[in-house]
């Protein structure tokens, strides 16, 4: 399954999924901004166990994506006639937001008749540096299977002209 796909939901199930993801995005943004303590877990109705934010997953790029997705979902919630289960842009938006939230919460968020998906093999790398003078490589592998995932989140404030920042270099196999 493509990680950005979202199950085909219609009617009430689709509205509930949109509202759920909208609310979770808001909860993450509230914790990121300090309006709610970051480490405070949240009990979510209809879901087992508390939702706890993993602060290492709150990259600037991810927060920007979540903010944009939440804004787009606000339009759908205020104009429910736009909610169409077969809308590929909506399904991609929901799938991308779900993927980001699953990384942040460290748990899967199945919808509708979906079962929890088996964990996919892969790697996740986060690297931060103020000043990069040499090499920074996120992943180096021989290859990646269709079932695996690779996530690299790198940032550097200053990268010298002779420095190199590589997100992924596939020479071997992942997955």
PDB file of C-alpha atoms in Angstrom:
ATOM      1  CA  UNK A   1       0.000   0.000   0.000  1.00  0.00           C
ATOM      2  CA  UNK A   2       1.275   3.451  -0.894  1.00  0.00           C
ATOM      3  CA  UNK A   3       1.909   5.271   2.394  1.00  0.00           C
ATOM      4  CA  UNK A   4      -0.039   8.300   1.194  1.00  0.00           C
ATOM      5  CA  UNK A   5      -3.173   6.392   0.255  1.00  0.00           C
ATOM      6  CA  UNK A   6      -6.152   6.561   2.533  1.00  0.00           C
ATOM      7  CA  UNK A   7      -8.988   4.036   2.709  1.00  0.00           C
ATOM      8  CA  UNK A   8     -12.088   4.768   0.669  1.00  0.00           C
ATOM      9  CA  UNK A   9     -14.511   6.118   3.257  1.00  0.00           C
ATOM     10  CA  UNK A  10     -17.904   7.709   2.659  1.00  0.00           C
ATOM     11  CA  UNK A  11     -20.512   9.625   4.606  1.00  0.00           C
ATOM     12  CA  UNK A  12     -20.212   9.694   8.363  1.00  0.00           C
ATOM     13  CA  UNK A  13     -17.047   7.556   8.411  1.00  0.00           C
ATOM     14  CA  UNK A  14     -15.239  10.026   6.146  1.00  0.00           C
ATOM     15  CA  UNK A  15     -16.433  13.020   8.184  1.00  0.00           C
ATOM     16  CA  UNK A  16     -15.295  11.339  11.407  1.00  0.00           C
ATOM     17  CA  UNK A  17     -11.871  10.516   9.922  1.00  0.00           C
ATOM     18  CA  UNK A  18     -11.404  14.121   8.763  1.00  0.00           C
ATOM     19  CA  UNK A  19     -12.471  15.461  12.172  1.00  0.00           C
ATOM     20  CA  UNK A  20     -10.209  12.981  13.989  1.00  0.00           C
ATOM     21  CA  UNK A  21      -7.122  13.922  11.939  1.00  0.00           C
ATOM     22  CA  UNK A  22      -7.991  17.637  12.194  1.00  0.00           C
ATOM     23  CA  UNK A  23      -8.250  17.343  15.999  1.00  0.00           C
ATOM     24  CA  UNK A  24      -5.012  15.326  16.316  1.00  0.00           C
ATOM     25  CA  UNK A  25      -3.181  17.877  14.147  1.00  0.00           C
ATOM     26  CA  UNK A  26      -4.492  20.633  16.432  1.00  0.00           C
ATOM     27  CA  UNK A  27      -3.385  18.709  19.531  1.00  0.00           C
ATOM     28  CA  UNK A  28       0.138  18.305  18.107  1.00  0.00           C
ATOM     29  CA  UNK A  29       0.341  21.998  17.184  1.00  0.00           C
ATOM     30  CA  UNK A  30      -0.904  22.982  20.663  1.00  0.00           C
ATOM     31  CA  UNK A  31       1.840  20.901  22.256  1.00  0.00           C
ATOM     32  CA  UNK A  32       4.503  22.190  19.861  1.00  0.00           C
ATOM     33  CA  UNK A  33       3.568  25.810  20.633  1.00  0.00           C
ATOM     34  CA  UNK A  34       3.556  25.234  24.403  1.00  0.00           C
ATOM     35  CA  UNK A  35      -0.182  25.869  24.901  1.00  0.00           C
ATOM     36  CA  UNK A  36      -0.322  22.314  26.277  1.00  0.00           C
ATOM     37  CA  UNK A  37       2.709  20.656  27.908  1.00  0.00           C
ATOM     38  CA  UNK A  38       4.530  18.607  25.260  1.00  0.00           C
ATOM     39  CA  UNK A  39       4.886  15.544  27.480  1.00  0.00           C
ATOM     40  CA  UNK A  40       1.209  15.528  28.556  1.00  0.00           C
ATOM     41  CA  UNK A  41      -0.452  12.402  27.093  1.00  0.00           C
ATOM     42  CA  UNK A  42      -3.938  12.671  25.645  1.00  0.00           C
ATOM     43  CA  UNK A  43      -6.755  10.165  25.963  1.00  0.00           C
ATOM     44  CA  UNK A  44      -8.618   9.959  22.656  1.00  0.00           C
ATOM     45  CA  UNK A  45     -12.185   8.659  22.585  1.00  0.00           C
ATOM     46  CA  UNK A  46     -12.517   5.445  20.619  1.00  0.00           C
ATOM     47  CA  UNK A  47      -8.770   4.738  20.673  1.00  0.00           C
ATOM     48  CA  UNK A  48      -6.912   2.555  23.142  1.00  0.00           C
ATOM     49  CA  UNK A  49      -4.049   3.925  25.174  1.00  0.00           C
ATOM     50  CA  UNK A  50      -2.844   7.489  25.507  1.00  0.00           C
ATOM     51  CA  UNK A  51      -1.485   9.509  22.612  1.00  0.00           C
ATOM     52  CA  UNK A  52       1.962  10.821  23.488  1.00  0.00           C
ATOM     53  CA  UNK A  53       3.953  13.142  21.253  1.00  0.00           C
ATOM     54  CA  UNK A  54       7.529  12.066  20.472  1.00  0.00           C
ATOM     55  CA  UNK A  55       9.275  15.445  20.400  1.00  0.00           C
ATOM     56  CA  UNK A  56      12.125  14.160  18.197  1.00  0.00           C
ATOM     57  CA  UNK A  57       9.571  13.779  15.370  1.00  0.00           C
ATOM     58  CA  UNK A  58       8.526  17.451  15.451  1.00  0.00           C
ATOM     59  CA  UNK A  59      10.736  18.737  12.644  1.00  0.00           C
ATOM     60  CA  UNK A  60      10.067  22.152  11.143  1.00  0.00           C
ATOM     61  CA  UNK A  61       9.107  20.558   7.804  1.00  0.00           C
ATOM     62  CA  UNK A  62       6.652  18.184   9.485  1.00  0.00           C
ATOM     63  CA  UNK A  63       5.063  20.986  11.521  1.00  0.00           C
ATOM     64  CA  UNK A  64       4.685  23.035   8.340  1.00  0.00           C
ATOM     65  CA  UNK A  65       2.971  20.104   6.572  1.00  0.00           C
ATOM     66  CA  UNK A  66       0.641  19.527   9.523  1.00  0.00           C
ATOM     67  CA  UNK A  67      -0.239  23.221   9.708  1.00  0.00           C
ATOM     68  CA  UNK A  68      -1.034  23.311   5.982  1.00  0.00           C
ATOM     69  CA  UNK A  69      -3.044  20.068   6.132  1.00  0.00           C
ATOM     70  CA  UNK A  70      -5.044  21.327   9.109  1.00  0.00           C
ATOM     71  CA  UNK A  71      -5.887  24.510   7.211  1.00  0.00           C
ATOM     72  CA  UNK A  72      -7.055  22.487   4.215  1.00  0.00           C
ATOM     73  CA  UNK A  73      -9.158  20.191   6.414  1.00  0.00           C
ATOM     74  CA  UNK A  74     -10.814  23.243   7.995  1.00  0.00           C
ATOM     75  CA  UNK A  75     -12.294  24.017   4.564  1.00  0.00           C
ATOM     76  CA  UNK A  76     -13.708  20.493   4.288  1.00  0.00           C
ATOM     77  CA  UNK A  77     -15.191  20.650   7.788  1.00  0.00           C
ATOM     78  CA  UNK A  78     -16.904  23.975   7.135  1.00  0.00           C
ATOM     79  CA  UNK A  79     -18.144  22.809   3.704  1.00  0.00           C
ATOM     80  CA  UNK A  80     -19.062  19.121   4.164  1.00  0.00           C
ATOM     81  CA  UNK A  81     -20.454  18.894   0.618  1.00  0.00           C
ATOM     82  CA  UNK A  82     -16.816  18.898  -0.548  1.00  0.00           C
ATOM     83  CA  UNK A  83     -16.120  15.641   1.317  1.00  0.00           C
ATOM     84  CA  UNK A  84     -16.040  12.976  -1.375  1.00  0.00           C
ATOM     85  CA  UNK A  85     -14.435   9.631  -0.533  1.00  0.00           C
ATOM     86  CA  UNK A  86     -13.166   9.156  -4.070  1.00  0.00           C
ATOM     87  CA  UNK A  87     -11.442  12.557  -4.230  1.00  0.00           C
ATOM     88  CA  UNK A  88      -7.763  11.647  -4.837  1.00  0.00           C
ATOM     89  CA  UNK A  89      -6.458  14.990  -3.515  1.00  0.00           C
ATOM     90  CA  UNK A  90      -8.426  14.574  -0.273  1.00  0.00           C
ATOM     91  CA  UNK A  91      -7.235  10.987   0.138  1.00  0.00           C
ATOM     92  CA  UNK A  92      -3.617  12.067  -0.451  1.00  0.00           C
ATOM     93  CA  UNK A  93      -4.021  14.920   2.061  1.00  0.00           C
ATOM     94  CA  UNK A  94      -5.477  12.564   4.672  1.00  0.00           C
ATOM     95  CA  UNK A  95      -2.855   9.886   3.970  1.00  0.00           C
ATOM     96  CA  UNK A  96       0.037  12.335   4.291  1.00  0.00           C
ATOM     97  CA  UNK A  97      -1.331  13.816   7.513  1.00  0.00           C
ATOM     98  CA  UNK A  98      -1.957  10.348   8.930  1.00  0.00           C
ATOM     99  CA  UNK A  99       1.626   9.323   8.109  1.00  0.00           C
ATOM    100  CA  UNK A 100       3.044  12.400   9.867  1.00  0.00           C
ATOM    101  CA  UNK A 101       0.811  11.871  12.914  1.00  0.00           C
ATOM    102  CA  UNK A 102       1.719   8.175  13.100  1.00  0.00           C
ATOM    103  CA  UNK A 103       5.409   9.124  13.202  1.00  0.00           C
ATOM    104  CA  UNK A 104       4.768  11.766  15.870  1.00  0.00           C
ATOM    105  CA  UNK A 105       2.658   9.474  18.048  1.00  0.00           C
ATOM    106  CA  UNK A 106       4.664   6.324  17.338  1.00  0.00           C
ATOM    107  CA  UNK A 107       1.503   4.337  16.629  1.00  0.00           C
ATOM    108  CA  UNK A 108      -0.759   3.457  13.739  1.00  0.00           C
ATOM    109  CA  UNK A 109      -4.037   5.247  13.097  1.00  0.00           C
ATOM    110  CA  UNK A 110      -6.288   2.809  11.183  1.00  0.00           C
ATOM    111  CA  UNK A 111      -9.670   3.968   9.846  1.00  0.00           C
ATOM    112  CA  UNK A 112     -12.840   2.272   8.696  1.00  0.00           C
ATOM    113  CA  UNK A 113     -12.359  -1.453   8.238  1.00  0.00           C
ATOM    114  CA  UNK A 114      -8.568  -1.173   8.123  1.00  0.00           C
ATOM    115  CA  UNK A 115      -6.625  -3.460  10.373  1.00  0.00           C
ATOM    116  CA  UNK A 116      -3.386  -2.279  11.890  1.00  0.00           C
ATOM    117  CA  UNK A 117      -0.797  -2.561   9.176  1.00  0.00           C
ATOM    118  CA  UNK A 118       2.205  -4.784   9.853  1.00  0.00           C
ATOM    119  CA  UNK A 119       5.260  -2.783  10.768  1.00  0.00           C
ATOM    120  CA  UNK A 120       7.322  -2.093   7.684  1.00  0.00           C
ATOM    121  CA  UNK A 121      11.057  -2.622   7.810  1.00  0.00           C
ATOM    122  CA  UNK A 122      13.088   0.485   7.411  1.00  0.00           C
ATOM    123  CA  UNK A 123      15.065   3.233   9.001  1.00  0.00           C
ATOM    124  CA  UNK A 124      14.363   6.660  10.377  1.00  0.00           C
ATOM    125  CA  UNK A 125      17.141   9.218  10.777  1.00  0.00           C
ATOM    126  CA  UNK A 126      17.043  12.708  12.282  1.00  0.00           C
ATOM    127  CA  UNK A 127      20.193  14.849  12.149  1.00  0.00           C
ATOM    128  CA  UNK A 128      20.655  18.442  13.261  1.00  0.00           C
ATOM    129  CA  UNK A 129      23.802  20.535  13.127  1.00  0.00           C
ATOM    130  CA  UNK A 130      24.610  24.198  13.431  1.00  0.00           C
ATOM    131  CA  UNK A 131      27.725  24.062  11.276  1.00  0.00           C
ATOM    132  CA  UNK A 132      28.583  21.344   8.764  1.00  0.00           C
ATOM    133  CA  UNK A 133      32.196  21.233   7.597  1.00  0.00           C
ATOM    134  CA  UNK A 134      32.542  17.584   6.509  1.00  0.00           C
ATOM    135  CA  UNK A 135      30.033  14.927   5.490  1.00  0.00           C
ATOM    136  CA  UNK A 136      26.598  14.218   6.929  1.00  0.00           C
ATOM    137  CA  UNK A 137      24.914  11.110   5.531  1.00  0.00           C
ATOM    138  CA  UNK A 138      21.398  10.153   6.630  1.00  0.00           C
ATOM    139  CA  UNK A 139      21.275   6.611   5.212  1.00  0.00           C
ATOM    140  CA  UNK A 140      23.639   4.512   3.161  1.00  0.00           C
ATOM    141  CA  UNK A 141      22.246   1.164   1.902  1.00  0.00           C
ATOM    142  CA  UNK A 142      22.480  -1.267  -1.029  1.00  0.00           C
ATOM    143  CA  UNK A 143      18.797  -0.847  -1.997  1.00  0.00           C
ATOM    144  CA  UNK A 144      15.279  -0.665  -0.648  1.00  0.00           C
ATOM    145  CA  UNK A 145      12.462  -3.130  -1.146  1.00  0.00           C
ATOM    146  CA  UNK A 146       8.945  -2.013  -2.069  1.00  0.00           C
ATOM    147  CA  UNK A 147       7.752  -2.877   1.452  1.00  0.00           C
ATOM    148  CA  UNK A 148      10.401  -0.877   3.300  1.00  0.00           C
ATOM    149  CA  UNK A 149      10.541   2.775   4.187  1.00  0.00           C
ATOM    150  CA  UNK A 150      13.314   5.277   4.633  1.00  0.00           C
ATOM    151  CA  UNK A 151      12.794   8.585   6.386  1.00  0.00           C
ATOM    152  CA  UNK A 152      15.582  11.128   6.659  1.00  0.00           C
ATOM    153  CA  UNK A 153      15.118  14.508   8.312  1.00  0.00           C
ATOM    154  CA  UNK A 154      18.277  16.627   8.166  1.00  0.00           C
ATOM    155  CA  UNK A 155      19.001  20.260   8.780  1.00  0.00           C
ATOM    156  CA  UNK A 156      22.091  22.400   9.011  1.00  0.00           C
ATOM    157  CA  UNK A 157      22.214  26.121   9.637  1.00  0.00           C
ATOM    158  CA  UNK A 158      25.515  26.574   7.818  1.00  0.00           C
ATOM    159  CA  UNK A 159      26.975  24.178   5.248  1.00  0.00           C
ATOM    160  CA  UNK A 160      30.501  25.052   4.126  1.00  0.00           C
ATOM    161  CA  UNK A 161      31.256  25.007   0.415  1.00  0.00           C
ATOM    162  CA  UNK A 162      33.397  21.883   0.819  1.00  0.00           C
ATOM    163  CA  UNK A 163      30.792  20.091   2.983  1.00  0.00           C
ATOM    164  CA  UNK A 164      28.272  17.519   1.826  1.00  0.00           C
ATOM    165  CA  UNK A 165      24.871  16.655   3.277  1.00  0.00           C
ATOM    166  CA  UNK A 166      23.389  13.449   1.819  1.00  0.00           C
ATOM    167  CA  UNK A 167      19.888  12.310   2.776  1.00  0.00           C
ATOM    168  CA  UNK A 168      19.989   8.793   1.314  1.00  0.00           C
ATOM    169  CA  UNK A 169      22.600   6.889  -0.631  1.00  0.00           C
ATOM    170  CA  UNK A 170      21.337   3.459  -1.680  1.00  0.00           C
ATOM    171  CA  UNK A 171      24.171   1.004  -2.385  1.00  0.00           C
ATOM    172  CA  UNK A 172      22.679  -1.976  -0.491  1.00  0.00           C
ATOM    173  CA  UNK A 173      19.159  -3.201   0.272  1.00  0.00           C
ATOM    174  CA  UNK A 174      16.772  -1.968   2.950  1.00  0.00           C
ATOM    175  CA  UNK A 175      13.833  -4.255   3.666  1.00  0.00           C
TER     176      UNK A 175
END
